[in-house]
Short mmCIF file of C-alpha atoms and ligand atoms in Angstrom, two decimals:
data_model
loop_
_atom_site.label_atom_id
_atom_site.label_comp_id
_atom_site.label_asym_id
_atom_site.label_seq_id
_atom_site.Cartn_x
_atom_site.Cartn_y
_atom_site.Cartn_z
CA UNK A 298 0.00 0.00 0.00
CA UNK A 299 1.02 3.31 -0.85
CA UNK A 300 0.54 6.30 1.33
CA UNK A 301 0.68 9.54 -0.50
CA UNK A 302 -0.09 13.62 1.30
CA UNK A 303 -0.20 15.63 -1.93
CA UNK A 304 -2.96 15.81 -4.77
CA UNK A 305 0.33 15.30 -7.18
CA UNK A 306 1.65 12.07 -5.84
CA UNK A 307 -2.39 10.95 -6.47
CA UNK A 308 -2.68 11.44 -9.81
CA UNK A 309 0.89 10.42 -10.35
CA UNK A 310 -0.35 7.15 -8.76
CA UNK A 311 -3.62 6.67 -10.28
CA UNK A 312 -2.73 7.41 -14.11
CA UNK A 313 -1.27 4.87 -15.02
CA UNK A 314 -4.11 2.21 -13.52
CA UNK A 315 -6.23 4.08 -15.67
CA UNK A 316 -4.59 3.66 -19.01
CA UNK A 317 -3.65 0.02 -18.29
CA UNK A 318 -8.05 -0.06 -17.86
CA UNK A 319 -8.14 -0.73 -14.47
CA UNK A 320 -11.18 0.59 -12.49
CA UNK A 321 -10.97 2.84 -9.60
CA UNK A 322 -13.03 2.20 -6.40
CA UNK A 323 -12.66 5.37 -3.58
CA UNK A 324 -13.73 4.91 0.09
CA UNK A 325 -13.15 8.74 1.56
CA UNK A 326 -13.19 8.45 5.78
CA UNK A 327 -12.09 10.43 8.13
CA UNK A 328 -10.36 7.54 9.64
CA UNK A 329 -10.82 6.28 13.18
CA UNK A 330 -11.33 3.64 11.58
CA UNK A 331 -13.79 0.62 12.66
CA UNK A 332 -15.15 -2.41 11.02
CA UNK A 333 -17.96 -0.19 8.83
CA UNK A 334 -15.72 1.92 6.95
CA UNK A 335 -13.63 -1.93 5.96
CA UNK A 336 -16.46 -3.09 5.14
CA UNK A 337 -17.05 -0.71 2.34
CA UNK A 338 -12.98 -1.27 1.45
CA UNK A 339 -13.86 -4.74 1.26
CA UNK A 340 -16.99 -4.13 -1.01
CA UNK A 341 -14.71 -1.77 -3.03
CA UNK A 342 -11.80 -4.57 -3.23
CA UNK A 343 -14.33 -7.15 -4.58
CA UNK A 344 -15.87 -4.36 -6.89
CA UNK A 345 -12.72 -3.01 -8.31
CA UNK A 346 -9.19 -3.42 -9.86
CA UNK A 347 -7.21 -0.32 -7.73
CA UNK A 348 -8.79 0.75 -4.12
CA UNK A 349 -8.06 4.27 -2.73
CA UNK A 350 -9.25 5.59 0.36
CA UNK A 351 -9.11 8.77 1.77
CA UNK A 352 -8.37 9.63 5.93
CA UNK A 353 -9.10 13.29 6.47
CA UNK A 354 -10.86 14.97 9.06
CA UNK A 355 -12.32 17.66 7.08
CA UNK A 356 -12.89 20.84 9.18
CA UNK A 357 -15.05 22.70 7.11
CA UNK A 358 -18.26 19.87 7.86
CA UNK A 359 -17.40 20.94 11.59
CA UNK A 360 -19.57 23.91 13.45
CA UNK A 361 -16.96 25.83 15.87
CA UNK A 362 -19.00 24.49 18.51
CA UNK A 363 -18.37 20.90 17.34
CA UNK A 364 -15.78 18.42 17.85
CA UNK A 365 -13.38 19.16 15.21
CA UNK A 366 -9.94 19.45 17.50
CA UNK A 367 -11.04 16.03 19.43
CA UNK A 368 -12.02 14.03 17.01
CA UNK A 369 -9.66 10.95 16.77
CA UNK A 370 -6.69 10.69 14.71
CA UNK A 371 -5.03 7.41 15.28
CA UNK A 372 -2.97 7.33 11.86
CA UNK A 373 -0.84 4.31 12.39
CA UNK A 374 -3.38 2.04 13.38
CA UNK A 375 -5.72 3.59 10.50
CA UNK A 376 -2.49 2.62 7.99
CA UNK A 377 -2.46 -0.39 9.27
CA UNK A 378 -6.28 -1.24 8.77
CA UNK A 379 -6.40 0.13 5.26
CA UNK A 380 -3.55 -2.25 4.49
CA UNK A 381 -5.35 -5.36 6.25
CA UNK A 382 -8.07 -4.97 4.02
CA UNK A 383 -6.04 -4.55 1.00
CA UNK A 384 -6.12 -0.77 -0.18
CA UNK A 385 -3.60 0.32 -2.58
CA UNK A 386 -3.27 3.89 -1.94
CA UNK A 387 -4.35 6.09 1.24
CA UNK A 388 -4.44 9.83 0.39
CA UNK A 389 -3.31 11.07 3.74
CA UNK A 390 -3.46 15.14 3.11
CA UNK A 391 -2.93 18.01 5.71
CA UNK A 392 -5.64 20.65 5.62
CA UNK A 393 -3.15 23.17 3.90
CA UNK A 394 -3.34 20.61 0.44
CA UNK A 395 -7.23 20.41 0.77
CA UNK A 396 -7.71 24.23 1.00
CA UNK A 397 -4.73 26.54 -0.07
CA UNK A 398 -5.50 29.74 0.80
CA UNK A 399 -7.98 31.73 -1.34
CA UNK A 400 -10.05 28.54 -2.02
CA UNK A 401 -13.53 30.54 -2.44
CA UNK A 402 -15.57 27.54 -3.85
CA UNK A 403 -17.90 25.95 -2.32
CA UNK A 404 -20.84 22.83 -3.16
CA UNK A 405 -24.71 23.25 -2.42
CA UNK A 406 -26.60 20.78 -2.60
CA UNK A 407 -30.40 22.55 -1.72
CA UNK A 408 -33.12 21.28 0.08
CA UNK A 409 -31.83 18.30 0.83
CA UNK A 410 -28.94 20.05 3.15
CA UNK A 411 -31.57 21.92 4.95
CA UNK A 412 -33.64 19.23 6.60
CA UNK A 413 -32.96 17.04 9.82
CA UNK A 414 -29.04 16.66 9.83
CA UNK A 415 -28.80 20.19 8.01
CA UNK A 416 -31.36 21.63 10.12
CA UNK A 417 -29.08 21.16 13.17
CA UNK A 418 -25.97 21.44 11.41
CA UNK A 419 -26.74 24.06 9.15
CA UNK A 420 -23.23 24.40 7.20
CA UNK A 421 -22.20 20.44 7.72
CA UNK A 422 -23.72 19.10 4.30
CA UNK A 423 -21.69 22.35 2.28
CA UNK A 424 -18.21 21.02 3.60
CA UNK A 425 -18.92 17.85 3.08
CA UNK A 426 -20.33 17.88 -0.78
CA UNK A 427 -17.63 20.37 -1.06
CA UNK A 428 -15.02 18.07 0.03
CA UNK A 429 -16.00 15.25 -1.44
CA UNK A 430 -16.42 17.23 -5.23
CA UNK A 431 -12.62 18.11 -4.14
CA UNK A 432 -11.45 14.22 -3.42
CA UNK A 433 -13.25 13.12 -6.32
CA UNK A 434 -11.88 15.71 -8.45
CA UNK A 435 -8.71 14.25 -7.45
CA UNK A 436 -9.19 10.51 -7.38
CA UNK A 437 -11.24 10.56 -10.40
CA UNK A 438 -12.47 6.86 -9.32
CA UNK A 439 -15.08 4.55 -11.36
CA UNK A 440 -16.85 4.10 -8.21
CA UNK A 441 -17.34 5.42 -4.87
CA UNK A 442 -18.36 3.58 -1.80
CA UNK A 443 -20.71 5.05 1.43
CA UNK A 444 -22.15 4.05 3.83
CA UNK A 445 -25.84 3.79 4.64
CA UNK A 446 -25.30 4.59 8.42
CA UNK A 447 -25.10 8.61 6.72
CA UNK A 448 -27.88 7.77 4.99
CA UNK A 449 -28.91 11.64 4.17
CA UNK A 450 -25.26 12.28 3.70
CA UNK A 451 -25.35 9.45 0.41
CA UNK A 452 -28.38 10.98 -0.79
CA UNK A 453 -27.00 14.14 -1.21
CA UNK A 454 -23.58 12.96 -2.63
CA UNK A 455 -25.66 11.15 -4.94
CA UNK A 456 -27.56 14.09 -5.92
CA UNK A 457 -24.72 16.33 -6.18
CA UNK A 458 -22.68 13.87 -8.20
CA UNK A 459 -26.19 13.53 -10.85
CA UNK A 460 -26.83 17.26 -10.78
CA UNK A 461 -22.73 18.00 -11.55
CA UNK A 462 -22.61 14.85 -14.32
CA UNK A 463 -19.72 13.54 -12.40
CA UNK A 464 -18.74 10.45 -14.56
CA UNK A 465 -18.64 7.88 -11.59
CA UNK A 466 -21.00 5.67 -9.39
CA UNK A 467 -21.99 6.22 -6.01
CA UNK A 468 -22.30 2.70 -4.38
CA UNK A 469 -24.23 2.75 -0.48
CA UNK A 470 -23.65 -0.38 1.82
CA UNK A 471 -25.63 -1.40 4.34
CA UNK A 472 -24.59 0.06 7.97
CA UNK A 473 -22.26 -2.00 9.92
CA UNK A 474 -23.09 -2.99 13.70
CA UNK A 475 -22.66 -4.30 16.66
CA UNK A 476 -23.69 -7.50 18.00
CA UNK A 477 -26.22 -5.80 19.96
CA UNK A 478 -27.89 -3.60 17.26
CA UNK A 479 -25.82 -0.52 18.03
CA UNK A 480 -24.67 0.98 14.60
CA UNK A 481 -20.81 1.72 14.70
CA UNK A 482 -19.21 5.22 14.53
CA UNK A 483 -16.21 6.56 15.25
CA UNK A 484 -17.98 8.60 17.65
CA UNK A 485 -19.13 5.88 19.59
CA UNK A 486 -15.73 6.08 21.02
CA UNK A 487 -16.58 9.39 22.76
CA UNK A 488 -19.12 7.49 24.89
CA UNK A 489 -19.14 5.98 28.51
CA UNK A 490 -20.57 2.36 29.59
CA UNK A 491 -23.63 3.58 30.62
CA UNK A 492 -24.21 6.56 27.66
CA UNK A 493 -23.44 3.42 25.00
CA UNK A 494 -26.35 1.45 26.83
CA UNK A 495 -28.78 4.74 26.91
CA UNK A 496 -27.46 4.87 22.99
CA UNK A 497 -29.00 1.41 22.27
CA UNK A 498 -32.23 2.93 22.12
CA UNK A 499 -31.91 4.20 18.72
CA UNK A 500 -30.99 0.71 17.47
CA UNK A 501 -34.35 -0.25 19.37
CA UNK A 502 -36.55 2.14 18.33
CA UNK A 503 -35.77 1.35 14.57
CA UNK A 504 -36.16 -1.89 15.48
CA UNK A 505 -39.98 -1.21 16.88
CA UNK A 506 -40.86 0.97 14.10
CA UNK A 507 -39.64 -1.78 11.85
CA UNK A 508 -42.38 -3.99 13.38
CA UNK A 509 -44.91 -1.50 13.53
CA UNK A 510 -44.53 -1.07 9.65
CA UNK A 511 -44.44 -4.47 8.87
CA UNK A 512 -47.75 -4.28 11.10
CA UNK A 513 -49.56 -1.67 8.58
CA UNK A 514 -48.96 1.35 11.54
CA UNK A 515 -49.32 4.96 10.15
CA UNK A 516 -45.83 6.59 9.53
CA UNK A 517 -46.87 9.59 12.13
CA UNK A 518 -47.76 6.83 14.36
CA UNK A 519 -44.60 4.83 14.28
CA UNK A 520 -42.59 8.30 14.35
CA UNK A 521 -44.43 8.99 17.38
CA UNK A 522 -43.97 5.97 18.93
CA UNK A 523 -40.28 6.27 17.86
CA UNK A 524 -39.71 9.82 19.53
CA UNK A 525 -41.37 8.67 22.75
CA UNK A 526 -39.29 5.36 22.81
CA UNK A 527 -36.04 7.58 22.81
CA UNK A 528 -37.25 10.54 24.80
CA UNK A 529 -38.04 7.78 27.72
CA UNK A 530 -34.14 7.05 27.93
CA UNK A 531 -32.21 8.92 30.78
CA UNK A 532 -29.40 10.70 29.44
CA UNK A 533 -30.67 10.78 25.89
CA UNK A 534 -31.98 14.12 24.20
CA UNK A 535 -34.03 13.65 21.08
CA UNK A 536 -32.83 15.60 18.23
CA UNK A 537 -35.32 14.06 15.44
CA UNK A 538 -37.31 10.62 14.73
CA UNK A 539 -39.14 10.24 11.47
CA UNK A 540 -40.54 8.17 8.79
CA UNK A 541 -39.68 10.10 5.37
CA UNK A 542 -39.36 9.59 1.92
CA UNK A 543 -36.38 7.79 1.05
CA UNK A 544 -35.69 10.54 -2.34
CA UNK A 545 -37.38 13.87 -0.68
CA UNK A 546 -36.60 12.62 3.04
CA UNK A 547 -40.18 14.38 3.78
CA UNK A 548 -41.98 12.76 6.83
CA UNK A 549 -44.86 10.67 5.30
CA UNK A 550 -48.48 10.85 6.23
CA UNK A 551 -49.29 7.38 4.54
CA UNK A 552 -47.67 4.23 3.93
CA UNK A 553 -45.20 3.49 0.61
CA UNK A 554 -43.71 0.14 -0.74
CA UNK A 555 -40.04 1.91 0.79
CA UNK A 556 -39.98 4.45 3.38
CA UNK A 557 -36.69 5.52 5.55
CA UNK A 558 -37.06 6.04 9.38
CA UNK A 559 -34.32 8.47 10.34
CA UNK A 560 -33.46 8.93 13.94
CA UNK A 561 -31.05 11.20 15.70
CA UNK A 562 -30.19 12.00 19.50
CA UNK A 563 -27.87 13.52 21.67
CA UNK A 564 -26.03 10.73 24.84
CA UNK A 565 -24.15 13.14 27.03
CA UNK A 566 -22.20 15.17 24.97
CA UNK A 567 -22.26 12.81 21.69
CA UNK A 568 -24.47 13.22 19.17
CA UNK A 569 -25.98 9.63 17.62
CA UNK A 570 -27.35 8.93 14.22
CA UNK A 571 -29.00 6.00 12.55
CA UNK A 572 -31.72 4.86 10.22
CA UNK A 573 -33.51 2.26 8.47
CA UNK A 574 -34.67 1.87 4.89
CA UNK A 575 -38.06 -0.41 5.58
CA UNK A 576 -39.23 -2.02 2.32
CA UNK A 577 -37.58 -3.57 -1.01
CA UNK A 578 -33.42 -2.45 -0.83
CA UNK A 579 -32.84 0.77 -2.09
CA UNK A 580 -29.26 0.21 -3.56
P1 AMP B 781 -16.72 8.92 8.40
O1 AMP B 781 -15.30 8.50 8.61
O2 AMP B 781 -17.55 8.86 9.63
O3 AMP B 781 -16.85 10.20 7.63
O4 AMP B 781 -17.36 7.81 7.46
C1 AMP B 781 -16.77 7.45 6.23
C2 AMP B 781 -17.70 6.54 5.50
O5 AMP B 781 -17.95 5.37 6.28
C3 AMP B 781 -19.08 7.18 5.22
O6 AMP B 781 -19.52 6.78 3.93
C4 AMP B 781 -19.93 6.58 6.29
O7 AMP B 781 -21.31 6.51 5.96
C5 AMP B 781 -19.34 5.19 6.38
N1 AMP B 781 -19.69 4.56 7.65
C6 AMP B 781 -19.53 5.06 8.90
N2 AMP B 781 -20.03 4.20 9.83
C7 AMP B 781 -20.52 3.14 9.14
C8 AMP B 781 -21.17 1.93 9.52
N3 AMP B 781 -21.43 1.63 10.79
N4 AMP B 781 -21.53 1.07 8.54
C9 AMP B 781 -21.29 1.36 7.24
N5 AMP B 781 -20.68 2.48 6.81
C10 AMP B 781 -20.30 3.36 7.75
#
């Protein structure tokens, strides 16, 4: 595996795989890593000739108020797992490469980067479509790999990447969990014993909703049934529970053949995500 800082020593890299033919698969994290982001290395191994991933914690997706300087950055042991899983090149750049000074451009993706996620983090979905334009501006992969765990986050890179004709594929994968339920996330490392049991009741309260679909339940009713599940945890603070749309991600008033239930909640200080896509697969 290679490891490479500068946009340069990419392309340098990556041309040549592309005359010999060979296809391109690009996983971008922003490592601390765990077994759902080599999952989708794997998928991208199996799907493609070259793998590339990405590690960079990207601070324009972080609010001032977030947890930008904390956020972990164990780089050996993120080497290490990219190589275990068989990557051939991890772009590794400083924040200086990303954005030189007088960068000035940014990515919008409307509407979409305005509801639930976007309506809490209000500039988080502009550095991250912005970022990822940049990465695959400079990977110029076949294919790109997310995960469903972001599951707004892969609708609006899908968007962006239709609405900009960006010549690759966006490929989602289904979230990666614990034995318990418990979708993984780097953040998850933030949390105590007892704030990773209160966090279990997103897991569960998919998990009800689930039943109550399969059950014929009105989408307000599940959602409702959702919100008071996790509002009835100690320690947990509901940010949002809903059943939407899976393309518009606007709550639903009726039943449909797929429908995404999107929860979100604050443990302590850590803020939890997860969702489910109820239905035939999406992806
Ligand atoms: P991050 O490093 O958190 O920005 O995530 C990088 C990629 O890994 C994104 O496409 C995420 O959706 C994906 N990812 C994170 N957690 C999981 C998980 N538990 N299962 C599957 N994919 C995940």
């Amino acid at each position: 595996m290679q490891v490479v800082e500068q946009i340069a020593a990419v392309r340098e890299v990556i041309a040549p795989v592309q005359r010999a033919g060979r296809s391109v698969g690009f996983v971008p994290t922003m490592g601390a890593l765990h077994r759902g982001h080599l999952d989708l290395m794997e998928t991208a191994r199996k799907e493609c000739d070259f793998v590339v991933t990405s590690i960079f914690v990207n601070p324009s997706q972080f609010a001032p108020h977030e947890d930008l300087t904390k956020y972990p950055r164990p780089k050996e042991r993120d080497l290490e797992l990219c190589q275990s899983v068989g990557v051939d090149l991890a772009f590794y750049p400083t924040v200086d490469e990303m954005y030189p000074r007088g960068a000035v451009t940014s990515v919008i993706v409307d509407g979409l980067s305005t509801v639930l996620e976007g309506a809490i983090r209000p500039t988080h979905f502009r550095g991250v479509t912005t970022v990822v334009a940049k990465l695959f501006g400079i990977v110029t992969a076949d294919r790109a790999y997310f995960g469903q765990k972001d599951y707004q986050q892969q609708l609006i890179i899908r968007t962006m990447t239709r609405d900009l004709n960006m010549p690759l594929e966006i490929r989602t994968c289904p979230t990666t969990r614990d034995i318990d339920g418990m979708a993984l996330s780097s953040r998850n490392a933030y949390l105590s014993p007892s704030e990773r049991t209160a966090g279990l009741c997103l897991s569960h309260a998919l998990q009800r909703g689930a039943q109550m679909a399969a059950d014929g339940v009105a989408p307000g009713v599940i959602a409702e049934a959702m919100q008071d599940d996790i509002e009835a945890t100690p320690g947990v603070v509901l940010d949002y529970a809903v059943v939407a749309d899976p393309w518009t991600l606007t709550d639903l008033t009726e039943s449909q053949s797929q429908m995404v239930a999107l929860v979100a909640a604050r443990v302590g200080a850590t803020r939890l995500i997860d969702n489910a896509i109820w239905g035939p697969s999406l992806y």
